[in-house]
mmCIF file of C-alpha atoms in Angstrom:
data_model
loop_
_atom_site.group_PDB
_atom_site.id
_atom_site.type_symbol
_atom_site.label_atom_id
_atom_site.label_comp_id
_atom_site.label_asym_id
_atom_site.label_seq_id
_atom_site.Cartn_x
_atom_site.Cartn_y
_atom_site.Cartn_z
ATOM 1 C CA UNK A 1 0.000 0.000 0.000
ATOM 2 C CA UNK A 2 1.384 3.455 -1.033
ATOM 3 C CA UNK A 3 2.388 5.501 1.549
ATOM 4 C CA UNK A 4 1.369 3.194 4.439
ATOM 5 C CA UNK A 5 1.333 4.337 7.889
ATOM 6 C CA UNK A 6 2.109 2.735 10.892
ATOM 7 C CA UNK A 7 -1.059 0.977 12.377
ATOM 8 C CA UNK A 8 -2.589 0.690 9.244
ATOM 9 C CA UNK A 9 -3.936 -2.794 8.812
ATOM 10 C CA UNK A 10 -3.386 -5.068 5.280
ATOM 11 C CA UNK A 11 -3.521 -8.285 4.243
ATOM 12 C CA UNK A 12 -0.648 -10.736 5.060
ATOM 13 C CA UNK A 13 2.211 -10.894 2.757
ATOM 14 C CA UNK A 14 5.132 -12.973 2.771
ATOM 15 C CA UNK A 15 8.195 -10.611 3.939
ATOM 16 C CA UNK A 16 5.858 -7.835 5.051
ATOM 17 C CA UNK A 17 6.716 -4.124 5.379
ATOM 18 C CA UNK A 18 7.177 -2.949 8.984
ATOM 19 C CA UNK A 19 4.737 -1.287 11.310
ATOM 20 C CA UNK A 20 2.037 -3.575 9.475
ATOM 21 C CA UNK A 21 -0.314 -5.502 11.338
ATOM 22 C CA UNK A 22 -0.960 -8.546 10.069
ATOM 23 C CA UNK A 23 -4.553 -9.688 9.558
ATOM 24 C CA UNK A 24 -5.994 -13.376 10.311
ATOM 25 C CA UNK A 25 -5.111 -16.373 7.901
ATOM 26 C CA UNK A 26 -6.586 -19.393 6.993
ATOM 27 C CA UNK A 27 -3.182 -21.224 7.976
ATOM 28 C CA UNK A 28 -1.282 -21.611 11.923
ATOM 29 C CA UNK A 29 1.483 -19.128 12.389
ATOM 30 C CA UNK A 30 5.231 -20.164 12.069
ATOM 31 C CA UNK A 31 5.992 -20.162 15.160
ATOM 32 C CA UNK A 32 10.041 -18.580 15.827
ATOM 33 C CA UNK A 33 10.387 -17.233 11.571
ATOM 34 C CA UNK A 34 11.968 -19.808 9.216
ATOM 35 C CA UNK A 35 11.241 -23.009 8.401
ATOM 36 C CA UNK A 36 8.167 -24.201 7.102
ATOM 37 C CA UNK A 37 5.629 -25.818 9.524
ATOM 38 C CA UNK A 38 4.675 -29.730 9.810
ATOM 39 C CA UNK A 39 0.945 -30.423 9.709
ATOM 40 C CA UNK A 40 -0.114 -32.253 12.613
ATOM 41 C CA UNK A 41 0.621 -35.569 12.030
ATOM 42 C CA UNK A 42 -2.524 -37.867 12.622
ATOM 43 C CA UNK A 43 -4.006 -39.236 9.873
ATOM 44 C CA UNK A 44 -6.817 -37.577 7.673
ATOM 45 C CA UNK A 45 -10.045 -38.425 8.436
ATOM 46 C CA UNK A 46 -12.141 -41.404 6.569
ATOM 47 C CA UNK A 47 -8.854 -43.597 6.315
ATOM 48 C CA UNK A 48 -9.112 -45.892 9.368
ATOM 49 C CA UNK A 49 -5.875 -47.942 10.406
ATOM 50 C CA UNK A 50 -6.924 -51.534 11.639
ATOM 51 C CA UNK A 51 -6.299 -52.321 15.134
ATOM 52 C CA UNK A 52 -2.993 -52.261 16.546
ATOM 53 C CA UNK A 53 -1.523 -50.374 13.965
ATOM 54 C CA UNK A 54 -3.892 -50.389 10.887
ATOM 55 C CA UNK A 55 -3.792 -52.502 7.329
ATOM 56 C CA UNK A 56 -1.141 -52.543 5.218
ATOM 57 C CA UNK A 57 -0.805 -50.221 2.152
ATOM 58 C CA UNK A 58 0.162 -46.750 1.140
ATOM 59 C CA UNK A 59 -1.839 -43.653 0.870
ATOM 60 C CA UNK A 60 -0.943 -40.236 -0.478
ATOM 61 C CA UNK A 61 -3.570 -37.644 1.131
ATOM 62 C CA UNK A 62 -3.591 -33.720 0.564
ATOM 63 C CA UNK A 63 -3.855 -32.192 4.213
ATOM 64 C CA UNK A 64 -4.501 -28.627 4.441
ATOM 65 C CA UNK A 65 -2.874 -26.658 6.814
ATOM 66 C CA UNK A 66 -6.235 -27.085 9.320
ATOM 67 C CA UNK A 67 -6.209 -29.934 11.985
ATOM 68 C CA UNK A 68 -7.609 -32.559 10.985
ATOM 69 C CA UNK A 69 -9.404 -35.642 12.937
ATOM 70 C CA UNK A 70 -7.487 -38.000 14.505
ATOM 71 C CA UNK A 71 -7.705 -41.606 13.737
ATOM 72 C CA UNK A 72 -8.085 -44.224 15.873
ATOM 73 C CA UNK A 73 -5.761 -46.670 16.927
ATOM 74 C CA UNK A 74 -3.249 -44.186 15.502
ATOM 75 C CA UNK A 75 -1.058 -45.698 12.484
ATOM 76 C CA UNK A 76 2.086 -45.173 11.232
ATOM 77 C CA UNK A 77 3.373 -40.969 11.423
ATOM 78 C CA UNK A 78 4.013 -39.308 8.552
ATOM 79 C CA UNK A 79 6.572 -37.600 6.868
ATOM 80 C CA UNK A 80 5.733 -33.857 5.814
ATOM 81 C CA UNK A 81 7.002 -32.110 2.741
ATOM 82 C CA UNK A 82 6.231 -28.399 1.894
ATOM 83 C CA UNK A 83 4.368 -27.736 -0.801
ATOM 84 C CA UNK A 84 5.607 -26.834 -4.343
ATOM 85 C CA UNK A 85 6.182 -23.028 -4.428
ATOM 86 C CA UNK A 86 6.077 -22.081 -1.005
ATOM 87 C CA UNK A 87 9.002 -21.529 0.606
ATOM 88 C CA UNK A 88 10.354 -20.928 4.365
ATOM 89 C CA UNK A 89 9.057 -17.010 5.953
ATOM 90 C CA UNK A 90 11.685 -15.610 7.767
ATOM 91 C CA UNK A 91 11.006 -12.903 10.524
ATOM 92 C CA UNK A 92 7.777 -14.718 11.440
ATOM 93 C CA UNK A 93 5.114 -13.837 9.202
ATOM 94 C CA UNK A 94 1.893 -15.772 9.116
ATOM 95 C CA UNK A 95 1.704 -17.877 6.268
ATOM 96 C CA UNK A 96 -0.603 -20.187 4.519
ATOM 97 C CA UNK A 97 0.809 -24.100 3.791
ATOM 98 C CA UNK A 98 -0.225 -27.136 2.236
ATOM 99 C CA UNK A 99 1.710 -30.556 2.486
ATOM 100 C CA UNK A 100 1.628 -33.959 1.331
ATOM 101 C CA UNK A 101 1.481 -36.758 4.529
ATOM 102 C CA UNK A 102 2.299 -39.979 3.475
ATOM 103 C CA UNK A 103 1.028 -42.735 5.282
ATOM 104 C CA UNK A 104 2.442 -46.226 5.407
ATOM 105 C CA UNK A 105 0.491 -48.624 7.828
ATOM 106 C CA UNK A 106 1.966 -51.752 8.431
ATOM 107 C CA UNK A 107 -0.537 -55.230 10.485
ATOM 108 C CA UNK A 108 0.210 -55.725 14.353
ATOM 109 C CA UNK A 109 0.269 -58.945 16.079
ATOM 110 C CA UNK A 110 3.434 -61.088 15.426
ATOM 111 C CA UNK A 111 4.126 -62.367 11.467
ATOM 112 C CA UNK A 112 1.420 -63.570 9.157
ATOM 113 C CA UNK A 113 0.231 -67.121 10.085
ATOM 114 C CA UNK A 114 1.579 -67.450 13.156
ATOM 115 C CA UNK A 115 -1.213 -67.704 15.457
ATOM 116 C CA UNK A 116 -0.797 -66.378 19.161
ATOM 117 C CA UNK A 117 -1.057 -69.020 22.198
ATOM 118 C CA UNK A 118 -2.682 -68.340 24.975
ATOM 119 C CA UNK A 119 -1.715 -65.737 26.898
ATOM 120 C CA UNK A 120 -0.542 -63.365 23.971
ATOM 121 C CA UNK A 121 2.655 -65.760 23.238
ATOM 122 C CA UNK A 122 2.848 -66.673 19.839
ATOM 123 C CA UNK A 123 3.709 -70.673 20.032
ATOM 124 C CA UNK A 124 4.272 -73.330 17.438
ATOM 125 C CA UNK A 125 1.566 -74.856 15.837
ATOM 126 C CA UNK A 126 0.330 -78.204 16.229
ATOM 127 C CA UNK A 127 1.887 -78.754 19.846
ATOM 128 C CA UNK A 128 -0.168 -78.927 22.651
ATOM 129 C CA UNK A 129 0.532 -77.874 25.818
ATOM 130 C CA UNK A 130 0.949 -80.345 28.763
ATOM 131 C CA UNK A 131 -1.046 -80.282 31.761
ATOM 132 C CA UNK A 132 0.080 -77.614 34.407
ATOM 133 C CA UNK A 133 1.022 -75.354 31.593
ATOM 134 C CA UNK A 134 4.074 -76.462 30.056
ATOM 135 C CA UNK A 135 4.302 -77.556 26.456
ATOM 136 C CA UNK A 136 4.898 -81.312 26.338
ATOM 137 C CA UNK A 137 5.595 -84.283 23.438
ATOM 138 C CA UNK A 138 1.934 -84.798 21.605
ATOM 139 C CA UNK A 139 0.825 -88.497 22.365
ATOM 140 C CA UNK A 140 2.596 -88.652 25.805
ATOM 141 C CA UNK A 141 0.852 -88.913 28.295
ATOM 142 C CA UNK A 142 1.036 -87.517 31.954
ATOM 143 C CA UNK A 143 2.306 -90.036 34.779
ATOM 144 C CA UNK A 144 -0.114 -89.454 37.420
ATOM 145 C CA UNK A 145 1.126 -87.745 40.703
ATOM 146 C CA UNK A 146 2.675 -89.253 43.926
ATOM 147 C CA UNK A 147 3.567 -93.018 42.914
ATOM 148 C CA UNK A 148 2.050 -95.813 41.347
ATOM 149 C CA UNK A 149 -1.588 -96.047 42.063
ATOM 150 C CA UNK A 150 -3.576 -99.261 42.399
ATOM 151 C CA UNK A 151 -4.165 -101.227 39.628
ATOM 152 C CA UNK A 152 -7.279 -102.415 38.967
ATOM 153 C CA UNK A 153 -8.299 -104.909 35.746
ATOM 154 C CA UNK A 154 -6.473 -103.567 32.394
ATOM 155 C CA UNK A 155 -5.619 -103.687 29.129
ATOM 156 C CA UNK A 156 -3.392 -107.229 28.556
ATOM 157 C CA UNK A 157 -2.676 -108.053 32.150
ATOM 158 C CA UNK A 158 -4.439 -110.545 34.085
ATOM 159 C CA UNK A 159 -6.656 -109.815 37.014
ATOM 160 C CA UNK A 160 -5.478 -108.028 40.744
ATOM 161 C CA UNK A 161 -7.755 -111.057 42.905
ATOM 162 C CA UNK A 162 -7.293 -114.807 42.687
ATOM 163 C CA UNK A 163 -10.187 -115.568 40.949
ATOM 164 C CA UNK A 164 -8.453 -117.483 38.078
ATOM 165 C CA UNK A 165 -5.480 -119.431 37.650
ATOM 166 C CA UNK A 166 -2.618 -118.058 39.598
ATOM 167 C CA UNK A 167 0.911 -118.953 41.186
ATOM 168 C CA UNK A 168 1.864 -118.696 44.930
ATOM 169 C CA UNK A 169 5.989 -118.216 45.961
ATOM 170 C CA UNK A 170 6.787 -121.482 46.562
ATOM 171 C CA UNK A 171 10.712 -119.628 48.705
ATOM 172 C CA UNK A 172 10.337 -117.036 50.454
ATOM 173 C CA UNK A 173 13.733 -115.548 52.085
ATOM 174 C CA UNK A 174 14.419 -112.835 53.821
ATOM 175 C CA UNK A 175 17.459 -111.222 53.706
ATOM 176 C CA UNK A 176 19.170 -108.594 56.115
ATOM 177 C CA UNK A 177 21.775 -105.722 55.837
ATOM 178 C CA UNK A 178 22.164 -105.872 59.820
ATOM 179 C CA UNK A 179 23.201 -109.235 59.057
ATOM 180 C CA UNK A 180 24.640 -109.451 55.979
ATOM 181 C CA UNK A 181 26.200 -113.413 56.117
ATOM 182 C CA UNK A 182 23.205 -114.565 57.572
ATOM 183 C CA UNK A 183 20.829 -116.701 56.193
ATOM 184 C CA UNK A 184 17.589 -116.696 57.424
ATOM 185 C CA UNK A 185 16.084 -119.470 55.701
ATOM 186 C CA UNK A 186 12.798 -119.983 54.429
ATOM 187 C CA UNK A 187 9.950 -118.450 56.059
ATOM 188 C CA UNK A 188 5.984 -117.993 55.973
ATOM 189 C CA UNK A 189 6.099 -114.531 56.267
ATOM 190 C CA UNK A 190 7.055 -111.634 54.050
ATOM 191 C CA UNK A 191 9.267 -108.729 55.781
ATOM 192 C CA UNK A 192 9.916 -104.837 54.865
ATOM 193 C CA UNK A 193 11.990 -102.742 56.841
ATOM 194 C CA UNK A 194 15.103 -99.847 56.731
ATOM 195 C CA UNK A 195 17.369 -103.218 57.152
ATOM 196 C CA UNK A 196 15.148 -106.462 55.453
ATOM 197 C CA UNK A 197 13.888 -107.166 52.246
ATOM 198 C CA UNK A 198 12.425 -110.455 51.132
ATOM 199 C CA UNK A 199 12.725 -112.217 48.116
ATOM 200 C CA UNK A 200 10.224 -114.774 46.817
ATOM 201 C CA UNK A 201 10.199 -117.549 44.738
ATOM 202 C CA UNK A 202 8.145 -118.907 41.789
ATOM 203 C CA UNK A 203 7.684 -122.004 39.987
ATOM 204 C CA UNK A 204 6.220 -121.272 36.674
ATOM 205 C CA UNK A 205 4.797 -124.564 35.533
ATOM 206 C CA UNK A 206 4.948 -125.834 31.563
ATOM 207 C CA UNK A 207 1.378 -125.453 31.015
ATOM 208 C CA UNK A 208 1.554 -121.474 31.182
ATOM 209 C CA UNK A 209 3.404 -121.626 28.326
ATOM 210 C CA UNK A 210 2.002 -119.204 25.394
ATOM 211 C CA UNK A 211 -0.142 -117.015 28.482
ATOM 212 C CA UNK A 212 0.205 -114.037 29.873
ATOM 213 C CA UNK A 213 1.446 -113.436 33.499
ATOM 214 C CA UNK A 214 1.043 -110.676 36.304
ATOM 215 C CA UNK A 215 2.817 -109.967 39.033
ATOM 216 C CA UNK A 216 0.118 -108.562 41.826
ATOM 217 C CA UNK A 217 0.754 -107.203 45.350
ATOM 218 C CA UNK A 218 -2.569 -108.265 47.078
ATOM 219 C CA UNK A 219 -3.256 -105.818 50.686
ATOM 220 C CA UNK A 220 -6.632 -106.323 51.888
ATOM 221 C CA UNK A 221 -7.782 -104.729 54.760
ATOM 222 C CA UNK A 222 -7.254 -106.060 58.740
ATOM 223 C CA UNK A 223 -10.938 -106.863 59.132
ATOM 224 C CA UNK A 224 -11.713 -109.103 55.915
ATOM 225 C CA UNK A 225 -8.659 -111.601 57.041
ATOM 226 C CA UNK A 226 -9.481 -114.767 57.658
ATOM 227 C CA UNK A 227 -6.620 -116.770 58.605
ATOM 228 C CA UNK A 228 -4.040 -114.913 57.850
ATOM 229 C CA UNK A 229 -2.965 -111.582 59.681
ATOM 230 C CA UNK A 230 -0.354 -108.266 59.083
ATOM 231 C CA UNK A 231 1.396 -105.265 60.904
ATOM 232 C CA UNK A 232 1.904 -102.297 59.062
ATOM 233 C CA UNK A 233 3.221 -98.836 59.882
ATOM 234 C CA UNK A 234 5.492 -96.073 58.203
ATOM 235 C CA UNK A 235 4.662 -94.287 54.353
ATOM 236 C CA UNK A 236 4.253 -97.558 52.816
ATOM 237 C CA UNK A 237 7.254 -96.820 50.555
ATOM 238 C CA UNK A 238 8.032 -100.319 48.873
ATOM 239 C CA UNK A 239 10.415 -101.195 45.383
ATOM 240 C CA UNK A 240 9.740 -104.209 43.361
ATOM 241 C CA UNK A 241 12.431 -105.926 41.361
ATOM 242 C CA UNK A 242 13.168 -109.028 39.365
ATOM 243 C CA UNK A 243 16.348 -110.964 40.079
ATOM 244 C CA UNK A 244 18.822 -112.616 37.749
ATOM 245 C CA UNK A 245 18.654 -116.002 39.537
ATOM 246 C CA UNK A 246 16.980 -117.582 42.059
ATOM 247 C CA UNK A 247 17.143 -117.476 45.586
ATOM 248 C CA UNK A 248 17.775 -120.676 47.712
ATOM 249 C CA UNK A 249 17.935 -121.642 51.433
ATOM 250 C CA UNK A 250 21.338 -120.373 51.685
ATOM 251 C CA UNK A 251 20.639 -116.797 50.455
ATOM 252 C CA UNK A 252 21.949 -113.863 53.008
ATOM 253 C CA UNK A 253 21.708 -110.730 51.973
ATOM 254 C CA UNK A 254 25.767 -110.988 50.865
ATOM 255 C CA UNK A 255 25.217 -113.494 48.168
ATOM 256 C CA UNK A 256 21.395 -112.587 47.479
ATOM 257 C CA UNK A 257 21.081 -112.175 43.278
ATOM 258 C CA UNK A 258 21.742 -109.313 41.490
ATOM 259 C CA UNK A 259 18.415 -107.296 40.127
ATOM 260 C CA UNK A 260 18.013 -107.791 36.480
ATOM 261 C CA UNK A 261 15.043 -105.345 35.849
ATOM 262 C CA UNK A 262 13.676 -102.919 38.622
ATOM 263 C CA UNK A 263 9.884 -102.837 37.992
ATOM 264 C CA UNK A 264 9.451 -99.350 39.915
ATOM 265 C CA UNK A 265 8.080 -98.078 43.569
ATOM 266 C CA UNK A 266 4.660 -98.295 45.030
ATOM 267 C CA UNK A 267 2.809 -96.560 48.051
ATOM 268 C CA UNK A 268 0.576 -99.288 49.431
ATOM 269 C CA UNK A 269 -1.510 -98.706 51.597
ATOM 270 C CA UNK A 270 -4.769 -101.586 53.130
ATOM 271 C CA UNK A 271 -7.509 -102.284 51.193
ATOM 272 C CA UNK A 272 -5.815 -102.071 47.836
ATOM 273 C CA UNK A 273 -4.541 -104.546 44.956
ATOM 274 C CA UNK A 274 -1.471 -103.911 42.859
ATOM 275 C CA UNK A 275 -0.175 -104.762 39.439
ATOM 276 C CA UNK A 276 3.539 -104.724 39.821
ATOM 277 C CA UNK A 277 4.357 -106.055 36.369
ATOM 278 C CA UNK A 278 2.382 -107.870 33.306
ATOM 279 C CA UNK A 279 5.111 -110.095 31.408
ATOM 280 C CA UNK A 280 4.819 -113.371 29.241
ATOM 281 C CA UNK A 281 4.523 -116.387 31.199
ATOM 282 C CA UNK A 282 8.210 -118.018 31.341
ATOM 283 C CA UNK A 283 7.162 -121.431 31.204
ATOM 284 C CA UNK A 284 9.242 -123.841 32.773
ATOM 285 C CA UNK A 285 11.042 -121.557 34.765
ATOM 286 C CA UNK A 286 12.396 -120.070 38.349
ATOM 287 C CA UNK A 287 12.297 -116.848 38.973
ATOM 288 C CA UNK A 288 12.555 -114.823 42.144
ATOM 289 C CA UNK A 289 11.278 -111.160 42.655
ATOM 290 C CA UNK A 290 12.689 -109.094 45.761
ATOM 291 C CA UNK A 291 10.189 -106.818 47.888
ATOM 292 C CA UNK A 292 12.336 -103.688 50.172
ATOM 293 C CA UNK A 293 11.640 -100.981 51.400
ATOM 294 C CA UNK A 294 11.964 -97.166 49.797
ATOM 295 C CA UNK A 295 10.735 -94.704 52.754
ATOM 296 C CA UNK A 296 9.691 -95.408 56.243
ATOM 297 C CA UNK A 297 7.499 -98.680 55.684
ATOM 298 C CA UNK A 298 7.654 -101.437 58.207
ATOM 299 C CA UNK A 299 5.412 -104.434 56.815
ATOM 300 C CA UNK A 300 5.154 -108.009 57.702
ATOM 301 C CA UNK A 301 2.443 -109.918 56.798
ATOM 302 C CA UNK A 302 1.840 -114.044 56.381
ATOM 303 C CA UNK A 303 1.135 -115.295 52.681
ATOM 304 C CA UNK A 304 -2.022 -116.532 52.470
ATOM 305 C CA UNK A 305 -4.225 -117.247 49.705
ATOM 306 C CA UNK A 306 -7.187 -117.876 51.688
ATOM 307 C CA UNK A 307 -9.886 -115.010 51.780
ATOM 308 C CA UNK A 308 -8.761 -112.446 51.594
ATOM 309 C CA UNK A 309 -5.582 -113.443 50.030
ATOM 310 C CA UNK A 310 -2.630 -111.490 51.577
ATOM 311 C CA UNK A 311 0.565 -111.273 49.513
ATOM 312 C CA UNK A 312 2.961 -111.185 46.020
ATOM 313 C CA UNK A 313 1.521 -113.360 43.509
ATOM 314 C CA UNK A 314 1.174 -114.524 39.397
ATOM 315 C CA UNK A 315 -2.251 -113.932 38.420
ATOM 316 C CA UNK A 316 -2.413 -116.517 34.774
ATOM 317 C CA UNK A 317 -4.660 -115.331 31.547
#
């Protein structure tokens, strides 16, 4: 304007003469003179991101220099250029910009077809988790808790009672480490303590041949004996194992046989049955099984298959 005075108001031009007020523009002020100013840097509105982060893909959006909506679940910020032809204002004039925001939005949650686990974890596919948690081998299953349990009728192995054909320990020795060179003899009765362990004797007869055997641990309660009787105290902590020869008269716990396959520890406890071990029927044979002790458990009871039978056993299918 010709001749301008001081005070007297005109429209805003870039570089503008001094002592001119500027008037209100369309566009934010620059705030501190140069340099051109971003546009804020949410999205524009009508392009919605997906959640956690948005789709993929790249847009190219005109944003004027006016806030515009945010956009939820915020994506990706974008990268402001001035527009052709303006340039930078020095000595802070207001000034009115456009830009281009580019916005590249990328998916959330882990790669592409790897499903999350439970929990938020992203886990292999195809492998179950264990019980408790953990992830475990699929097809194996869980050993249940605190020790063999009793056994009742199952699968291949022959019964837990005597009510088919069965064999009885024909020796039984016991054998112990307070007295190593002793030998005890044969006795009626089988003993578990912290010092003896018995081994028994059986005399598998030619006519098993081709069947199936079972070794079974028969404890029936106090009450339902008939002629046979027990004492019992301590966890009940007992080990089974197979020998690799016989036992005879003259077995002390210094020459006893070596074990040749230990077939694991049981709690027992009265008024339970036991499947120690389902095997094929060694026809013809001698073999001798030895019953310790693996906690606290102080047991001796007399063998007796009378009802109800007391005792270690070969239950015959």
């Amino acid at each position: 304007v010709p001749g301008g005075g001081a005070g007297v108001p005109s429209s805003s031009v870039p570089g503008g003469g001094a002592g001119a007020s500027p008037s209100p523009s369309i566009g934010p002020s620059v705030p501190g003179g140069g340099g051109v100013a971003p546009s804020p840097s949410p999205g524009p509105s009508g392009v919605p991101s997906g959640p956690g982060g948005g789709g993929a893909g790249t847009s190219v959006v005109p944003v004027s220099s006016a806030p515009s909506p945010s956009v939820p679940g915020g994506g990706a910020g974008g990268v402001t250029t001035p527009a052709p032809g303006h340039s930078s204002v020095p000595g802070g004039g207001a000034v009115t910009v456009r830009t281009t925001q580019v916005i590249t939005t990328c998916p959330g949650g882990g790669p592409s077809g790897v499903p999350s686990g439970p929990g938020g974890g992203a886990g292999p596919s195809g492998v179950p988790s264990g019980p408790g948690g953990g992830a475990g081998p699929s097809g194996t299953p869980s050993s249940p808790g605190g020790g063999a349990a009793p056994s009742g009728t199952a699968g291949p192995s022959c019964p837990t009672d005597l009510s088919g054909d069965y064999e009885y320990p024909h020796l039984i020795i016991p054998i112990d480490s307070s007295a190593p060179s002793k030998a005890a003899g044969t006795s009626f009765n089988g003993t578990v303590t912290d010092t003896v362990s018995t081994i028994f004797n059986f005399d598998i007869p030619n006519s098993d041949a081709g069947k199936t055997c079972s070794l079974v641990f028969l404890f029936p309660h106090l009450q339902d004996l008939e002629t046979s009787s027990y004492s019992f105290s301590g966890d009940g902590k007992v080990d089974f194992a197979l020998l690799d020869s016989v036992a005879t008269q003259s077995t002390s716990y210094d020459n006893a046989p070596g074990i040749k396959q230990d077939l694991g520890q049981f709690t027992i406890s009265p008024g339970n049955s036991y499947l120690v071990s389902t095997f094929k029927c060694p026809a013809g044979q001698a073999v001798s099984y030895e019953m310790k002790n693996q906690g606290s458990t102080n047991l001796d009871f007399f063998e007796d298959y009378n009802p109800s039978p007391l005792g270690l056993y070969i239950t015959v299918c």
